[in-house]
Coordinates of C-alpha atoms in Angstrom, one line a residue:
M1 CA 0.0 0.3 0.2
F2 CA 1.1 3.5 -0.2
M3 CA 0.4 6.2 2.2
R4 CA 0.3 10.0 1.3
V5 CA 1.5 12.7 2.6
D6 CA 0.8 16.3 2.1
Q7 CA 4.3 17.7 1.3
L8 CA 6.8 17.5 -1.2
Q9 CA 9.8 15.9 -1.5
A10 CA 11.9 19.0 -1.6
E11 CA 10.9 22.7 -0.9
L12 CA 10.6 24.4 -4.2
P13 CA 11.5 28.2 -4.6
A14 CA 8.7 30.6 -6.1
P15 CA 9.7 31.0 -9.7
K16 CA 10.6 34.6 -10.8
A17 CA 7.7 35.1 -13.7
A18 CA 5.6 32.6 -15.7
D19 CA 8.1 30.4 -17.8
P20 CA 5.8 28.1 -20.0
N21 CA 8.7 27.2 -22.2
A22 CA 10.5 26.2 -19.1
A23 CA 7.7 24.5 -17.6
A24 CA 7.6 22.4 -21.7
A25 CA 11.5 21.3 -20.9
L26 CA 10.6 19.8 -17.5
Q27 CA 7.9 18.1 -19.1
E28 CA 10.6 15.8 -20.3
L29 CA 11.2 15.0 -16.7
L30 CA 7.8 13.9 -16.0
G31 CA 6.5 12.4 -19.4
G32 CA 9.6 11.4 -21.2
K33 CA 11.6 8.2 -22.0
Y34 CA 13.8 8.5 -18.9
G35 CA 11.2 10.9 -17.1
E36 CA 9.9 10.3 -13.9
M37 CA 6.4 8.1 -15.2
S38 CA 9.2 5.8 -17.0
T39 CA 11.4 5.4 -13.5
L40 CA 8.0 5.0 -11.7
G41 CA 6.3 2.4 -14.0
N42 CA 9.3 0.1 -14.5
Y43 CA 10.1 -0.2 -10.5
M44 CA 6.2 0.0 -10.0
F45 CA 5.1 -3.2 -12.1
Q46 CA 8.6 -4.9 -11.0
S47 CA 7.9 -4.5 -7.5
F48 CA 4.7 -5.8 -8.4
N49 CA 5.4 -8.8 -10.2
F50 CA 8.9 -10.1 -8.2
R51 CA 9.1 -13.4 -7.7
S52 CA 10.4 -15.0 -4.9
K53 CA 9.9 -11.9 -2.6
S54 CA 10.9 -13.7 0.6
K55 CA 13.7 -15.1 -0.5
L56 CA 15.3 -12.5 -2.0
R57 CA 13.9 -10.0 0.3
P58 CA 17.0 -7.3 -0.1
F59 CA 16.4 -7.0 -4.0
Y60 CA 12.7 -6.5 -3.6
S61 CA 12.7 -4.5 -0.6
L62 CA 15.3 -2.2 -3.0
V63 CA 13.0 -1.4 -6.1
A64 CA 9.6 -1.4 -3.7
S65 CA 11.1 1.3 -1.3
I66 CA 12.7 2.9 -4.8
T67 CA 9.2 3.1 -6.0
A68 CA 7.5 5.2 -3.5
E69 CA 10.1 7.2 -3.6
E70 CA 9.7 7.8 -7.9
L71 CA 5.4 8.4 -7.0
G72 CA 7.1 11.2 -5.5
H73 CA 9.4 12.4 -7.9
V74 CA 6.1 12.6 -10.3
E75 CA 4.2 14.5 -7.7
L76 CA 7.3 17.1 -7.6
V77 CA 8.4 17.6 -11.2
S78 CA 4.6 17.8 -11.7
N79 CA 4.3 20.9 -9.1
G80 CA 7.6 22.4 -10.8
V81 CA 6.0 22.5 -14.5
A82 CA 2.5 24.3 -13.2
M83 CA 4.0 26.4 -11.3
L84 CA 6.5 27.6 -14.0
N85 CA 3.3 27.6 -16.6
N86 CA 1.8 30.4 -14.2
G87 CA 4.0 32.0 -12.2
P88 CA 4.2 33.6 -8.8
D89 CA 1.2 33.1 -7.1
I90 CA -1.3 36.6 -7.3
P91 CA -2.3 37.2 -3.9
D92 CA -6.2 37.0 -3.9
G93 CA -6.2 36.0 -7.3
D94 CA -8.5 33.6 -7.4
E95 CA -11.4 36.2 -5.9
G96 CA -14.0 37.9 -7.7
D97 CA -16.3 36.1 -10.9
G98 CA -13.6 36.3 -13.1
G99 CA -14.9 39.6 -14.7
D100 CA -14.9 40.0 -18.7
I101 CA -13.5 36.7 -19.8
S102 CA -13.3 38.1 -23.7
G103 CA -9.7 39.7 -22.0
A104 CA -8.1 36.4 -22.7
P105 CA -6.2 35.4 -19.4
F106 CA -4.3 32.8 -21.4
K107 CA -3.4 35.1 -24.2
D108 CA 0.5 35.2 -23.8
M109 CA 0.2 31.3 -24.9
A110 CA -0.6 31.6 -28.0
D111 CA 3.5 31.0 -29.1
I112 CA 4.4 28.7 -26.7
R113 CA 5.6 25.2 -26.9
L114 CA 2.5 23.1 -25.6
A115 CA -0.2 25.3 -26.1
A116 CA -2.1 22.3 -24.8
S117 CA -1.0 22.6 -21.6
F118 CA -3.5 25.5 -21.1
L119 CA -6.1 25.0 -23.7
S120 CA -6.7 21.3 -22.4
G121 CA -5.4 21.2 -18.9
G122 CA -5.5 24.9 -17.3
G123 CA -1.9 25.1 -16.8
G124 CA -0.9 22.4 -15.1
A125 CA 0.9 19.4 -15.9
M126 CA 0.4 16.3 -17.9
P127 CA 1.9 12.8 -18.3
I128 CA 3.5 13.8 -21.7
N129 CA 7.0 14.6 -22.7
S130 CA 8.7 18.2 -24.2
N131 CA 7.2 17.8 -27.4
G132 CA 3.6 16.9 -26.0
Q133 CA 3.7 13.1 -26.6
S134 CA 2.2 10.9 -24.5
W135 CA 3.9 8.6 -21.9
N136 CA 3.4 5.2 -22.5
N137 CA 3.6 1.6 -21.8
D138 CA 6.4 0.7 -24.0
F139 CA 8.9 2.7 -21.8
I140 CA 8.3 -0.5 -19.0
T141 CA 10.4 -3.6 -18.6
T142 CA 9.7 -5.9 -16.4
T143 CA 11.4 -9.4 -17.2
G144 CA 10.8 -11.6 -14.2
N145 CA 14.3 -11.5 -14.3
V146 CA 16.0 -10.4 -11.3
V147 CA 19.2 -9.4 -13.3
L148 CA 18.0 -7.9 -16.3
D149 CA 15.6 -6.0 -14.4
L150 CA 18.4 -4.5 -12.3
L151 CA 20.8 -3.8 -15.4
H152 CA 17.7 -2.3 -16.9
N153 CA 16.9 0.0 -13.9
F154 CA 20.5 0.9 -14.0
H155 CA 20.5 2.0 -17.1
L156 CA 17.1 3.9 -17.0
E157 CA 18.8 5.9 -14.0
C158 CA 21.9 6.9 -16.0
G159 CA 19.9 8.1 -18.7
A160 CA 17.1 10.3 -16.5
R161 CA 20.5 11.8 -15.0
L162 CA 21.7 12.8 -18.4
H163 CA 18.2 14.3 -19.6
K164 CA 18.1 16.1 -16.1
L165 CA 21.0 17.7 -16.9
R166 CA 20.3 18.4 -20.6
V167 CA 17.0 20.2 -19.0
Y168 CA 18.8 21.9 -16.0
E169 CA 20.9 23.3 -19.4
T170 CA 18.0 24.7 -21.1
V171 CA 15.8 26.5 -18.1
T172 CA 17.3 29.4 -15.7
D173 CA 14.0 30.0 -13.7
P174 CA 15.3 28.8 -10.2
T175 CA 12.5 26.5 -9.8
G176 CA 12.8 24.3 -12.8
R177 CA 16.7 24.0 -11.8
E178 CA 15.5 23.4 -8.1
V179 CA 13.8 20.3 -9.4
C180 CA 16.7 19.3 -11.8
G181 CA 19.5 19.6 -9.0
Y182 CA 17.2 17.8 -6.4
L183 CA 16.6 15.1 -8.8
L184 CA 20.0 14.5 -10.1
V185 CA 21.0 13.7 -6.7
R186 CA 18.7 11.6 -6.1
G187 CA 18.9 10.0 -9.2
S188 CA 22.4 9.3 -8.4
V189 CA 21.5 7.7 -5.5
H190 CA 19.5 5.2 -6.9
A191 CA 22.1 4.2 -9.8
H192 CA 24.5 3.9 -7.1
A193 CA 22.1 1.2 -5.2
Y194 CA 21.0 -0.6 -8.4
A195 CA 25.4 -1.0 -9.1
L196 CA 25.7 -2.4 -6.0
A197 CA 22.7 -4.8 -6.0
L198 CA 24.0 -6.3 -9.2
E199 CA 27.2 -6.2 -7.9
K200 CA 26.5 -8.6 -4.8
I201 CA 24.8 -10.8 -7.1
T202 CA 27.2 -11.5 -10.0
G203 CA 30.2 -10.0 -8.4
V204 CA 30.9 -7.4 -11.2
D205 CA 31.7 -3.9 -10.3
V206 CA 29.1 -2.5 -12.5
K207 CA 30.3 1.2 -11.6
K208 CA 33.5 0.8 -13.3
F209 CA 32.2 -1.1 -16.0
L210 CA 29.0 1.5 -17.0
P211 CA 30.4 4.3 -15.6
T212 CA 28.0 6.8 -17.3
P213 CA 26.6 9.3 -17.4
N214 CA 30.2 11.4 -15.6
I215 CA 28.1 13.8 -14.2
P216 CA 30.0 15.8 -11.0
L217 CA 27.1 16.6 -9.3
A218 CA 29.5 19.6 -7.2
N219 CA 29.8 21.7 -10.5
I220 CA 26.2 22.3 -9.6
P221 CA 25.1 24.8 -7.4
E222 CA 21.3 23.4 -7.0
C223 CA 22.9 20.1 -6.1
Q224 CA 25.3 21.5 -3.2
K225 CA 22.7 21.6 -0.4
Y226 CA 21.5 18.0 -1.0
L227 CA 25.4 16.6 -0.8
D228 CA 26.0 19.1 2.5
E229 CA 23.3 17.6 4.4
G230 CA 24.3 13.8 2.8
S231 CA 21.4 13.1 0.7
H232 CA 23.8 11.5 -2.1
R233 CA 24.4 8.8 0.9
R234 CA 20.9 7.9 2.3
L235 CA 18.0 5.8 1.1
Y236 CA 14.6 6.0 2.1
T237 CA 12.3 2.9 3.1
W238 CA 9.5 5.0 2.8
S239 CA 7.6 2.8 5.5
P240 CA 7.9 2.8 9.0
N241 CA 8.2 -0.5 9.3
D242 CA 9.1 -2.6 6.0
Y243 CA 11.8 -2.4 3.4
K244 CA 14.5 -2.7 6.1
E245 CA 16.3 -5.2 3.9
I246 CA 18.0 -2.8 1.8
A247 CA 20.5 -2.1 4.3
G248 CA 22.1 -5.6 2.8
I249 CA 22.6 -3.8 -0.1
W250 CA 23.3 0.0 0.7
S251 CA 25.4 -0.1 3.6
N252 CA 27.5 -3.0 4.9
D253 CA 30.8 -0.6 5.2
E254 CA 29.2 1.0 1.4
V255 CA 30.4 4.4 0.9
A256 CA 29.7 7.5 -1.4
L257 CA 30.4 7.4 -4.8
P258 CA 34.4 8.8 -5.5
G259 CA 33.5 12.8 -6.2
D260 CA 30.7 13.0 -3.8
P261 CA 31.0 14.3 -0.1
P262 CA 32.6 11.2 1.6
G263 CA 30.5 8.8 4.1
E264 CA 29.2 5.9 4.6
L265 CA 26.0 4.9 3.3
E266 CA 23.2 4.7 5.5
V267 CA 19.3 3.7 5.6
V268 CA 16.7 6.0 6.6
D269 CA 13.6 4.4 8.0
G270 CA 10.9 6.9 6.8
M271 CA 11.0 9.4 4.7
P272 CA 12.8 13.1 4.2
D273 CA 11.5 15.9 5.9
G274 CA 10.0 17.4 2.5
G275 CA 8.6 21.0 1.4
K276 CA 5.5 22.5 1.8
I277 CA 3.1 22.4 -1.8
Q278 CA 2.6 25.9 -3.6
Q279 CA -1.1 27.2 -3.2
L280 CA -1.3 27.9 -7.3
V281 CA -4.3 30.1 -7.2
G282 CA -7.0 30.2 -9.1
V283 CA -7.5 32.1 -12.3
P284 CA -11.6 32.7 -12.1
S285 CA -10.9 34.5 -15.7
A286 CA -10.1 30.4 -17.0
F287 CA -12.5 29.3 -15.1
T288 CA -10.3 27.6 -12.8
P289 CA -11.0 26.2 -10.3
D290 CA -14.4 27.7 -11.2
Y291 CA -16.0 30.9 -12.6
A292 CA -17.9 31.5 -8.9
P293 CA -15.1 30.7 -6.7
E294 CA -16.4 32.3 -3.6
E295 CA -19.4 30.1 -3.5
M296 CA -17.0 27.0 -3.4
F297 CA -15.0 28.6 -1.0
E298 CA -17.9 29.3 1.4
I299 CA -19.0 25.8 1.0
A300 CA -15.8 24.2 1.7
E301 CA -15.3 26.5 4.8
K302 CA -18.6 25.3 6.4
L303 CA -17.7 21.7 5.5
Y304 CA -14.3 22.3 7.2
K305 CA -16.1 23.2 10.4
K306 CA -18.1 21.3 10.7
S307 CA -15.4 18.5 10.6
R308 CA -13.3 19.6 13.4

């Protein structure tokens, strides 16, 4: 089962201004071949289909726990996309009846890369790539062969990190770059974890055999605070009681990758502290959340008071 917490995995700074084209680039990290929908889909169905779970518990627990983190990555990127599409929140912007809608609240979006994100999605995120192509099941690999699946996962994380770096080099807004910086660090953790898992099974040092992509995190400013706090050495169970067996892979005197701040790898029960979710204030003239939001707010306030 999954438990949802009303926070993001990391704190995202508010965008300086609306930047829909940066949001379109960030969509690649959501619905692209190596995006978070793909990492989630791969690990989730691999964990569902995993054979001999009790006998291969450390490897099953690794895939299962990373699944939960990837679900949070989908949420993080989606919030980043929506924030960049809409720009900073306008205080009390969700009040009023919308006024004259002939003013065309989305007129500035006529020439952006992904017009459908506004025309169909109201400025939110969608499971598509940077060109608007839908994410699909063809991006999922679940063979039932634990070695092949782990090798595929290692490749997937390496490809994802390369895409994150390219998107990072495309966007300049702090919101988009924070998303990339955090995910570059956590993607490094996952690639490292799958490499160690393969090493435990086969005896092959995958980190030497396939050391790609070689991305020095110390060169990326947005990665620094996560390196300083040791995020590159932590693997979370995402559960209060389960999946502790990952310590058999992500521990046992294993240490951080060369080039990253040194230290022993550690398993943390539960999840990181996380950060707040931006409000995304409504736009009445675009019928989001509705044409007369005051009535909805009044109803919601009454329901909330009755629940106390």
